[in-house]
Amino acid sequence: GNSVTQMEGPVTLSEEAFLTINCTYTATGYPSLFWYVQYPGEGLQLLLKATKADDKGSNKGFEATYRKETTSFHLEKGSVQVSDSAVYFCALSSDYGQNFVFGPGTRLSVLP
Amino acid sequence: NAGVTQTPKFRILKIGQSMTLQCTQDMNHNYMYWYRQDPGMGLKLIYYSVGAGITDKGEVPNGYNVSRSTTEDFPLRLELAAPSQTSVYFCASSYSGDRLVVELFFGEGSRLTVL
């Protein structure tokens, strides 16, 4: 079946540090890939997405590139802020939306 | 725009009680989902629906029931609440059609405690 693997957290960084959160997936066909963010006490919000190979999703300074050859969708940000502290979930959607699968989430803490 | 609305936001139940978590969306999405999120864990799919009148089990359906009588509403019923059902529950919706997938839109969550 489909699955998503994320790097284990928690990840603790200083403000303005570079962030990478690794995500790899297993899926049949051509899934769409997503990063969701969950701030404390809130629901999940879409951060960015990519629907085909080599697409780059970007939002709020975050980027991720859909790499089919390595089945990866790593999240990056050049300079994190304290306000980026949250849990980040990698997810995929296959079968045109019938099957969303989430990774376990990576908690990020950014210290001033 | 309301998006996905869940009620209640918080609830405490006694073991053996029953309750319904309400979920409604105003985006005319055909797909709706219920997930649970246990502390420090990811999301687990309880039930989902691909349209009015159609529901199907997800990964962890035991102890729950759903119905989808309209496009907008997708209530989750807990029968005979157990401590293992203490969790945060998220309703979500999406549109799928014409070989197009729109991302999941989530409600703010319902925190349920069973004592």
Coordinates of C-alpha atoms in Angstrom, one line a residue:
Chain A
G1 CA 0.0 0.0 0.0
N2 CA 0.9 3.7 -0.1
S3 CA 3.0 5.1 2.6
V4 CA 4.9 8.3 3.6
T5 CA 8.1 8.4 5.7
Q6 CA 9.3 11.5 7.4
M7 CA 12.4 12.3 9.4
E8 CA 11.9 11.9 13.1
G9 CA 11.7 14.9 15.3
P10 CA 11.7 17.0 17.2
V11 CA 13.9 19.4 15.2
T12 CA 15.2 22.4 17.1
L13 CA 16.9 25.3 15.3
S14 CA 18.0 28.8 16.0
E15 CA 16.3 31.7 14.2
E16 CA 17.6 32.3 10.7
A17 CA 19.0 28.7 10.4
F18 CA 18.4 26.6 7.3
L19 CA 15.7 23.9 7.5
T20 CA 15.3 20.6 5.8
I21 CA 12.7 18.0 6.7
N22 CA 13.0 14.9 4.7
C23 CA 10.1 13.0 3.2
T24 CA 10.0 9.9 1.0
Y25 CA 7.0 8.0 -0.3
T26 CA 5.9 4.7 -1.7
A27 CA 3.0 4.8 -4.1
T28 CA 1.7 3.3 -7.2
G29 CA 1.0 5.5 -10.2
Y30 CA 1.5 9.2 -10.0
P31 CA 0.5 10.6 -6.7
S32 CA 0.1 14.3 -5.7
L33 CA 2.3 15.4 -2.9
F34 CA 1.6 17.9 -0.1
W35 CA 3.1 19.5 3.0
Y36 CA 0.7 20.5 5.7
V37 CA 1.5 22.6 8.8
Q38 CA -0.2 22.4 12.2
Y39 CA 0.3 25.3 14.6
P40 CA -0.4 24.6 18.3
G41 CA -4.0 24.0 19.1
E42 CA -5.1 24.4 15.4
G43 CA -6.1 22.1 12.5
L44 CA -3.9 21.3 9.6
Q45 CA -3.3 23.9 6.9
L46 CA -1.9 23.3 3.4
L47 CA 1.6 24.7 3.1
L48 CA 2.4 23.7 -0.4
K49 CA 1.8 21.0 -3.0
A50 CA 3.1 19.5 -6.2
T51 CA 1.0 17.4 -8.6
K52 CA 3.6 16.0 -11.0
A53 CA 7.3 15.1 -11.2
D54 CA 9.8 18.0 -11.1
D55 CA 7.1 20.4 -9.9
K56 CA 8.2 22.7 -7.2
G57 CA 5.7 23.9 -4.6
S58 CA 6.5 27.0 -2.6
N59 CA 4.8 29.2 0.0
K60 CA 5.9 31.5 2.8
G61 CA 9.6 30.9 2.0
F62 CA 9.2 27.1 2.1
E63 CA 9.9 25.0 -1.0
A64 CA 9.7 21.3 -1.9
T65 CA 10.4 19.6 -5.3
Y66 CA 8.6 16.4 -6.4
R67 CA 11.5 14.0 -7.3
K68 CA 10.1 10.9 -8.8
E69 CA 13.5 9.2 -9.3
T70 CA 14.2 9.3 -5.6
T71 CA 10.5 9.2 -4.5
S72 CA 11.1 12.3 -2.3
F73 CA 9.5 15.6 -1.5
H74 CA 11.8 17.3 1.0
L75 CA 10.7 20.5 2.7
E76 CA 13.3 23.4 2.8
K77 CA 13.4 26.9 4.1
G78 CA 16.5 29.2 3.9
S79 CA 15.9 31.1 7.1
V80 CA 13.4 30.0 9.7
Q81 CA 11.6 32.2 12.1
V82 CA 10.2 31.6 15.6
S83 CA 6.7 31.8 14.1
D84 CA 7.6 28.7 12.0
S85 CA 7.4 26.5 15.1
A86 CA 4.8 23.9 14.3
V87 CA 4.3 20.3 13.3
Y88 CA 4.9 19.6 9.6
F89 CA 3.2 16.7 7.8
C90 CA 4.1 15.2 4.5
A91 CA 1.2 13.6 2.6
L92 CA 0.3 12.1 -0.7
S93 CA -2.9 11.6 -2.6
S94 CA -3.4 8.8 -5.1
D95 CA -6.4 7.6 -7.1
Y96 CA -7.5 11.2 -7.7
G97 CA -8.2 11.9 -4.1
Q98 CA -9.6 8.7 -2.9
N99 CA -6.5 7.9 -0.8
F100 CA -4.7 10.5 1.2
V101 CA -1.9 9.2 3.3
F102 CA 0.0 11.2 5.9
G103 CA 3.4 10.9 7.4
P104 CA 3.8 10.9 11.2
G105 CA 4.7 14.6 11.4
T106 CA 7.9 16.4 12.4
R107 CA 7.8 18.9 15.2
L108 CA 9.9 22.0 14.6
S109 CA 10.9 24.3 17.4
V110 CA 12.7 27.6 16.4
L111 CA 14.5 29.4 19.2
P112 CA 15.1 33.1 19.2
Chain B
N1 CA -16.1 31.7 3.8
A2 CA -16.7 29.1 6.6
G3 CA -14.9 26.2 5.0
V4 CA -15.1 23.1 7.2
T5 CA -16.9 23.6 10.5
Q6 CA -16.8 21.1 13.4
T7 CA -18.7 21.1 16.6
P8 CA -18.2 20.7 19.5
K9 CA -14.6 21.9 19.9
F10 CA -14.3 20.2 23.3
R11 CA -16.2 17.4 25.0
I12 CA -15.7 15.2 28.0
L13 CA -17.6 11.9 28.0
K14 CA -18.0 9.1 30.6
I15 CA -17.3 5.6 29.6
G16 CA -20.2 4.0 27.8
Q17 CA -21.8 7.3 26.8
S18 CA -22.5 8.1 23.1
M19 CA -22.2 11.3 21.2
T20 CA -22.1 12.7 17.7
L21 CA -19.4 15.0 16.3
Q22 CA -20.8 17.3 13.7
C23 CA -19.1 18.4 10.5
T24 CA -20.3 20.6 7.7
Q25 CA -18.6 22.1 4.7
D26 CA -19.8 24.8 2.3
M27 CA -17.3 24.3 -0.6
N28 CA -19.5 21.7 -2.4
H29 CA -16.7 19.1 -2.0
N30 CA -17.7 15.6 -2.9
Y31 CA -15.2 13.8 -0.6
M32 CA -15.3 14.1 3.2
Y33 CA -13.1 12.4 5.8
W34 CA -12.8 11.8 9.6
Y35 CA -9.4 11.5 11.1
R36 CA -8.2 11.1 14.6
Q37 CA -4.9 12.4 16.0
D38 CA -3.5 10.9 19.2
P39 CA -0.9 12.9 21.2
G40 CA 2.4 13.1 19.3
M41 CA 1.1 11.0 16.5
G42 CA 0.1 11.4 12.9
L43 CA -3.4 11.2 11.5
K44 CA -5.4 8.0 11.2
L45 CA -8.3 7.7 8.9
I46 CA -11.6 6.6 10.5
Y47 CA -14.1 6.8 7.7
Y48 CA -14.5 8.6 4.5
S49 CA -17.2 9.4 2.0
V50 CA -17.0 10.0 -1.8
G51 CA -20.5 11.5 -2.0
A52 CA -23.9 11.6 -0.5
G53 CA -25.1 8.2 0.5
I54 CA -21.7 6.5 0.1
T55 CA -19.3 5.8 3.0
D56 CA -16.4 3.5 3.6
K57 CA -14.1 2.4 6.4
G58 CA -10.7 3.8 6.9
E59 CA -7.8 2.4 9.0
V60 CA -9.5 2.6 12.4
P61 CA -13.3 2.4 12.1
N62 CA -14.1 0.3 15.1
G63 CA -16.3 2.0 17.7
Y64 CA -17.5 4.7 15.2
N65 CA -20.3 5.1 12.6
V66 CA -20.9 7.7 10.0
S67 CA -23.6 8.8 7.6
R68 CA -23.7 11.1 4.6
S69 CA -27.2 12.1 3.8
T70 CA -26.2 15.4 2.1
T71 CA -23.1 16.8 0.4
E72 CA -22.5 19.3 3.2
D73 CA -22.8 17.1 6.3
F74 CA -20.7 14.2 7.6
P75 CA -21.4 13.4 11.2
L76 CA -19.3 11.0 13.2
R77 CA -21.1 8.9 15.8
L78 CA -19.3 7.4 18.8
E79 CA -21.2 4.5 20.4
L80 CA -20.3 3.3 23.9
A81 CA -17.3 5.6 24.4
A82 CA -14.1 4.1 25.7
P83 CA -10.9 5.7 27.0
S84 CA -9.1 4.6 23.9
Q85 CA -11.2 7.0 22.0
T86 CA -9.7 10.0 23.8
S87 CA -8.2 11.9 20.9
V88 CA -8.5 15.0 18.7
Y89 CA -10.8 14.4 15.8
F90 CA -10.5 16.3 12.5
C91 CA -13.0 16.5 9.7
A92 CA -11.7 17.3 6.2
S93 CA -13.1 17.6 2.7
S94 CA -11.7 17.7 -0.8
Y95 CA -12.9 17.8 -4.4
S96 CA -12.0 15.0 -6.8
G97 CA -13.2 14.9 -10.3
D98 CA -12.2 15.3 -13.9
R99 CA -8.8 13.7 -13.1
L100 CA -8.2 16.7 -10.8
V101 CA -7.4 16.5 -7.1
V102 CA -7.8 19.4 -4.8
E103 CA -6.0 19.3 -1.4
L104 CA -7.7 18.4 1.9
F105 CA -9.3 21.3 3.8
F106 CA -9.5 20.6 7.5
G107 CA -11.7 21.8 10.3
E108 CA -10.3 23.1 13.6
G109 CA -10.7 19.8 15.4
S110 CA -12.7 18.4 18.2
R111 CA -10.9 17.4 21.4
L112 CA -12.6 14.5 23.1
T113 CA -11.8 13.1 26.5
V114 CA -13.3 9.8 27.7
L115 CA -13.1 9.3 31.5

